[in-house]
Amino acid sequence: MTTTTSQIRMEQVREDVRRIGLSGSWRVNDSRADVGMELAALDRASGIQRIEVVDDGITDWDSALLTFLRALHAMSRSRGVAVDVSDLPEGVRRLLAMADSVPERTGARRSTDTVLWVTRVGARTVKGFRDLRDSVSFLGELTLAFGAMLRGRARFRRTDFWAVIQECGPEALPIISLISVLVGMILAFLGAVQLRMFGAEIFIADAVAVGMAREMGALMTAILMAGRTGAAFAARLGTMQVNEEIDALQTMGFSPMEFLVLPRALALILMMPLLAIYAVALGILGGAVVGILMLDLTPTQYYVQTVNALSLNAVVSGLIKSAVFGVLVAVSGCMQGIRCGRSASAVGDATTAAVVNAIVYIVLADSLISVIYVITGF
Amino acid sequence: MTDLPPYLQISDLTMAYGDFVIQRDLSFTIHRGDIFIIMGGSGCGKSTLVRHMVGLKAPARGTVAYDGMSFWDANAAERARQLRRIGILYQSGALWSSMTLAENIAVPLEAYTILSPADIADVVSLKLALVGLAGFEDYYPAEISGGMRKRAGLARAMALDPDILFFDEPSAGLDPVSAKLLDDLILELRDSLGATVVVVTHELASIFAIGDDSVFLDPDRKTMIAQGAPKDLLRSCEDPTVQAFLRRGVTDKERS
């Protein structure tokens, strides 16, 4: 057992007076006597009216001594026992007095009552409904802002709009290129394994073209843009909220919805289909590389097969999807940003929520639209 | 100046976040041309009161009336018209960080005036010169110091020559000399433009230097406990909290 540097000595002076002698070094990083047991013993003892704390040779002290004394104080106060610390070093007494000089403000301490799980479920549900209502009203406000724009009444800076276009259009091309080529190649590989069994390698071109155009082009672009641009929107607007920049807009009579959200939503809705088309083209290119180098198809063969496989419907259905995904990414990014709290961690939360929500919305919308396409035969 | 009709009237105002009441039963008037101080200890709701006065937060109860017209009962167009007469300097300046100082000041001018771009540029450099930032047109807010950001924020607040200017803790984070300069600027603006000024502060030096009238909010009693000219409050207010505040906690006995 390690030797402790601090010692407590208990002494019953009179029947109703207990003396506590403290000695040694009372420092936070020392191994100290177990004061908890002593306090508990004191708490059990009955008939004590007065506790004298005396200095038996305290060599060194810091917060460790003070916390012990405060615990002693709190215990004795609840039992109506007087504590005399007049023998302790002056610094200790002054700090204790200082800690007691401003009484705890009633109601300031947060209650840490354990909450029943039913209550928690209820609170979550209520919050869920409130979030849903928030989203719907945000969409409504955005629609009104679009209406105002169509009537030429929305106020936002054209330069902001072009800057966002640049940000979520051309600047996204490198990452979109990389991912699309790879996705195209992966589709071709996957298809090749199956189709080779039937000697139908040429249909790789169909699989890649239709897969990219109907599904993967729009989906991959949307998920990339959710992580890239949706997160940027949320962080940007959230920081503006923290800096009171959004307040400044409002008090100057600008609607944040028109000034900040509208140009971003508009830019994404315009850019997303373009990026999707680009992704489809590069995906097909990736597929062609696999087809030509590994399956010994000629470029002409691959090209003709692709052109025959691609229908206008396939391309248009992908474009419609990507426009819808654009709205979803813009809305979840901007909404989280605008509704952001006023701290650094709130900006982080907003960014995370923006990306997660956007991806969930994208996948849900993708399923829904695919079902509609199947039903309508589009 | 108190013979003029009240410009801004707060009656029976209760401010709350949900169920949590911050201040209740606030009633006071601000007269045209006055420098009105909102003071009180930290966390008593001074800034929240300003948010109510400039239309950022609706009151739980009571009214905020400009020229006898209730702000929160008015329709959207009327509110927008009122907001255009208000200028606000936020605590940290709240400049739009993606725009240069010139663009920051030009935004309200482009939206609400019929000035040509060349005229707007002239107005912008005038406003920047007034706050001692001539030549800083093309700087971004992140490239200048905190004190300069605050002054640039003031230039933006003055862009539309507002009737009433709100200052949220103007001297917070400024060194004593800059704080004094800002006080002088506030006095100068009032005297030359005839603007009404509302200042949230707990800097004693500026309270006494510029305040014509004031209201004192108490976080414990959750309401206003004194109003009047700060110098009069110092002399004649008997509330110990107000006295302690205005004398930095020093009582008369300790002074003599």
XYZ file of C-alpha atoms in Angstrom, chain B:
256
model
C -35.024 67.485 -25.120
C -37.826 65.793 -23.267
C -40.439 68.238 -24.579
C -40.446 66.405 -27.914
C -43.049 63.653 -28.279
C -41.800 60.149 -27.477
C -40.202 58.454 -30.449
C -39.993 54.893 -29.261
C -42.382 53.649 -26.630
C -42.074 50.326 -24.848
C -45.133 49.405 -22.861
C -45.713 46.487 -20.602
C -43.124 44.397 -22.413
C -42.446 40.849 -21.262
C -39.582 38.957 -22.892
C -39.357 35.190 -22.698
C -37.718 32.216 -24.395
C -40.467 29.628 -24.208
C -41.495 29.442 -20.568
C -38.312 31.105 -19.344
C -39.068 34.758 -18.591
C -36.085 37.062 -19.009
C -37.646 40.408 -18.094
C -41.223 41.412 -17.408
C -43.289 44.602 -17.234
C -40.870 46.915 -18.993
C -42.319 50.322 -19.788
C -40.303 53.323 -20.882
C -40.105 55.902 -23.630
C -37.189 57.073 -25.718
C -37.293 60.646 -26.925
C -36.091 61.865 -30.273
C -32.504 63.001 -30.202
C -31.659 61.364 -26.897
C -28.826 58.982 -26.221
C -30.613 56.285 -24.304
C -28.638 53.746 -22.274
C -29.839 50.242 -21.497
C -27.746 49.050 -18.584
C -27.646 46.272 -16.059
C -25.463 43.407 -14.944
C -24.342 40.662 -17.276
C -27.073 38.309 -18.431
C -29.996 40.548 -17.503
C -31.414 40.636 -21.029
C -30.057 43.925 -22.371
C -29.233 42.535 -25.802
C -32.497 40.585 -25.851
C -34.340 43.859 -25.237
C -32.657 45.337 -28.300
C -33.630 42.257 -30.337
C -37.235 43.024 -29.391
C -36.888 46.682 -30.334
C -35.463 46.001 -33.804
C -37.871 43.297 -34.828
C -35.705 40.214 -34.396
C -37.827 38.695 -31.649
C -41.520 39.086 -30.954
C -42.485 40.025 -27.392
C -44.262 37.486 -25.202
C -46.534 40.342 -24.136
C -46.668 44.110 -24.541
C -45.828 46.456 -27.406
C -42.918 48.231 -29.039
C -44.204 51.370 -30.760
C -42.374 53.735 -33.093
C -44.108 57.126 -33.414
C -47.146 55.672 -31.709
C -47.425 52.740 -34.111
C -46.997 49.254 -32.723
C -44.212 47.470 -34.588
C -45.395 43.928 -34.045
C -49.034 44.659 -34.937
C -48.133 46.367 -38.209
C -48.241 44.586 -41.567
C -45.105 43.369 -43.329
C -44.745 46.412 -45.592
C -45.061 48.806 -42.677
C -42.500 46.815 -40.703
C -40.070 46.827 -43.601
C -40.498 50.598 -43.893
C -39.779 50.983 -40.181
C -36.736 48.725 -40.351
C -35.227 50.962 -43.006
C -35.143 53.795 -40.462
C -33.156 51.663 -38.025
C -29.409 51.156 -37.969
C -27.769 48.590 -35.742
C -24.189 48.035 -34.714
C -23.877 44.449 -33.536
C -21.520 43.328 -30.821
C -18.889 41.968 -33.189
C -19.800 44.152 -36.133
C -21.644 41.315 -37.924
C -20.206 42.356 -41.260
C -21.008 39.918 -44.051
C -17.730 38.098 -44.235
C -17.912 37.159 -47.897
C -18.053 40.804 -48.992
C -15.553 43.639 -48.851
C -16.282 46.613 -46.593
C -17.468 48.605 -49.597
C -19.844 45.833 -50.675
C -21.154 45.518 -47.129
C -22.144 49.170 -47.080
C -23.374 49.120 -50.664
C -25.891 46.283 -50.110
C -28.566 48.408 -48.363
C -27.869 51.318 -50.704
C -28.375 49.150 -53.794
C -31.584 47.725 -52.386
C -33.275 50.842 -51.054
C -32.020 53.810 -53.033
C -32.087 54.813 -56.697
C -28.437 55.845 -56.654
C -26.240 54.917 -59.607
C -23.281 52.604 -58.923
C -20.910 55.586 -59.111
C -22.971 57.522 -56.552
C -23.109 54.469 -54.313
C -19.321 54.234 -54.412
C -19.167 57.880 -53.339
C -21.576 57.338 -50.447
C -19.638 54.252 -49.386
C -16.334 56.073 -49.219
C -17.987 58.941 -47.341
C -19.367 56.562 -44.706
C -16.039 54.794 -44.353
C -14.246 58.126 -44.043
C -16.682 59.195 -41.301
C -15.657 56.235 -39.145
C -11.963 56.731 -39.906
C -11.606 53.893 -42.405
C -10.968 55.847 -45.600
C -9.117 53.675 -48.085
C -10.262 50.363 -46.626
C -13.007 49.838 -49.223
C -11.572 46.649 -50.677
C -10.624 44.915 -47.450
C -12.524 41.874 -46.249
C -13.790 41.883 -42.642
C -11.357 39.120 -41.706
C -8.408 41.273 -42.768
C -8.962 44.129 -40.315
C -8.817 44.393 -36.521
C -11.769 43.989 -34.162
C -12.016 47.713 -33.485
C -11.972 48.474 -37.199
C -14.656 45.838 -37.824
C -16.814 47.573 -35.274
C -16.350 50.928 -36.941
C -17.043 49.396 -40.344
C -20.214 47.913 -38.850
C -21.144 51.415 -37.750
C -20.536 52.720 -41.254
C -22.922 50.067 -42.571
C -25.491 50.894 -39.884
C -25.342 54.533 -41.021
C -25.594 53.694 -44.710
C -29.233 54.712 -45.055
C -28.977 57.707 -42.683
C -31.218 56.059 -40.079
C -33.400 57.960 -37.603
C -32.404 55.690 -34.785
C -29.166 53.836 -34.168
C -28.783 50.852 -31.855
C -25.411 49.952 -30.395
C -24.981 46.541 -28.772
C -22.067 46.841 -26.343
C -20.063 49.193 -28.558
C -17.007 49.305 -26.311
C -16.797 45.571 -25.560
C -13.361 44.318 -26.534
C -11.983 47.772 -27.332
C -9.051 49.406 -25.613
C -9.893 52.524 -23.538
C -8.724 54.959 -26.218
C -10.740 53.314 -29.009
C -13.734 53.092 -26.676
C -13.463 56.808 -25.982
C -13.213 57.546 -29.709
C -16.330 55.500 -30.334
C -18.170 57.437 -27.596
C -17.145 60.703 -29.237
C -18.355 59.357 -32.563
C -21.735 58.485 -31.052
C -22.105 61.992 -29.581
C -21.031 63.541 -32.868
C -23.558 61.465 -34.827
C -26.369 62.474 -32.530
C -25.452 66.143 -32.677
C -24.829 66.363 -36.411
C -27.414 63.942 -37.798
C -29.995 64.480 -35.089
C -30.323 60.708 -34.779
C -31.724 59.007 -31.728
C -29.249 56.580 -30.208
C -29.881 53.528 -28.042
C -26.793 52.014 -26.426
C -26.542 48.720 -24.567
C -23.548 48.920 -22.301
C -22.149 48.374 -18.859
C -19.106 50.610 -19.302
C -19.519 53.201 -16.556
C -17.273 55.720 -18.267
C -19.373 55.848 -21.400
C -22.664 55.655 -19.499
C -21.857 58.935 -17.769
C -20.120 60.473 -20.756
C -22.908 60.077 -23.294
C -26.140 59.014 -21.577
C -29.101 61.427 -21.561
C -31.581 58.905 -20.293
C -31.417 55.291 -19.234
C -33.168 52.238 -17.945
C -31.657 49.743 -15.510
C -32.550 46.047 -15.801
C -32.107 43.722 -12.838
C -31.533 40.015 -13.532
C -32.691 38.919 -10.066
C -36.007 40.770 -9.952
C -36.407 40.251 -13.710
C -37.654 43.753 -14.365
C -36.474 47.358 -14.646
C -35.676 48.941 -11.317
C -34.669 52.459 -12.285
C -34.884 54.922 -15.111
C -33.679 58.448 -15.712
C -30.503 60.270 -16.598
C -27.503 58.247 -15.363
C -26.103 61.250 -13.468
C -29.422 61.723 -11.656
C -29.550 58.026 -10.837
C -26.092 58.251 -9.320
C -27.202 61.188 -7.173
C -30.675 60.274 -6.158
C -31.533 56.648 -6.884
C -31.856 54.825 -3.599
C -31.876 51.276 -4.878
C -28.724 49.568 -3.551
C -28.305 47.444 -6.723
C -28.280 50.541 -8.944
C -25.949 52.376 -6.617
C -23.570 49.428 -6.422
C -23.560 49.216 -10.238
C -22.964 52.914 -10.843
C -20.229 53.063 -8.211
C -18.514 49.764 -9.128
C -19.645 48.305 -5.814
C -17.935 51.083 -3.836
C -20.238 52.585 -1.198
C -20.112 56.205 -0.067
C -18.548 55.203 3.202
C -15.577 53.503 1.542
C -15.010 56.524 -0.683
C -14.656 59.111 2.071
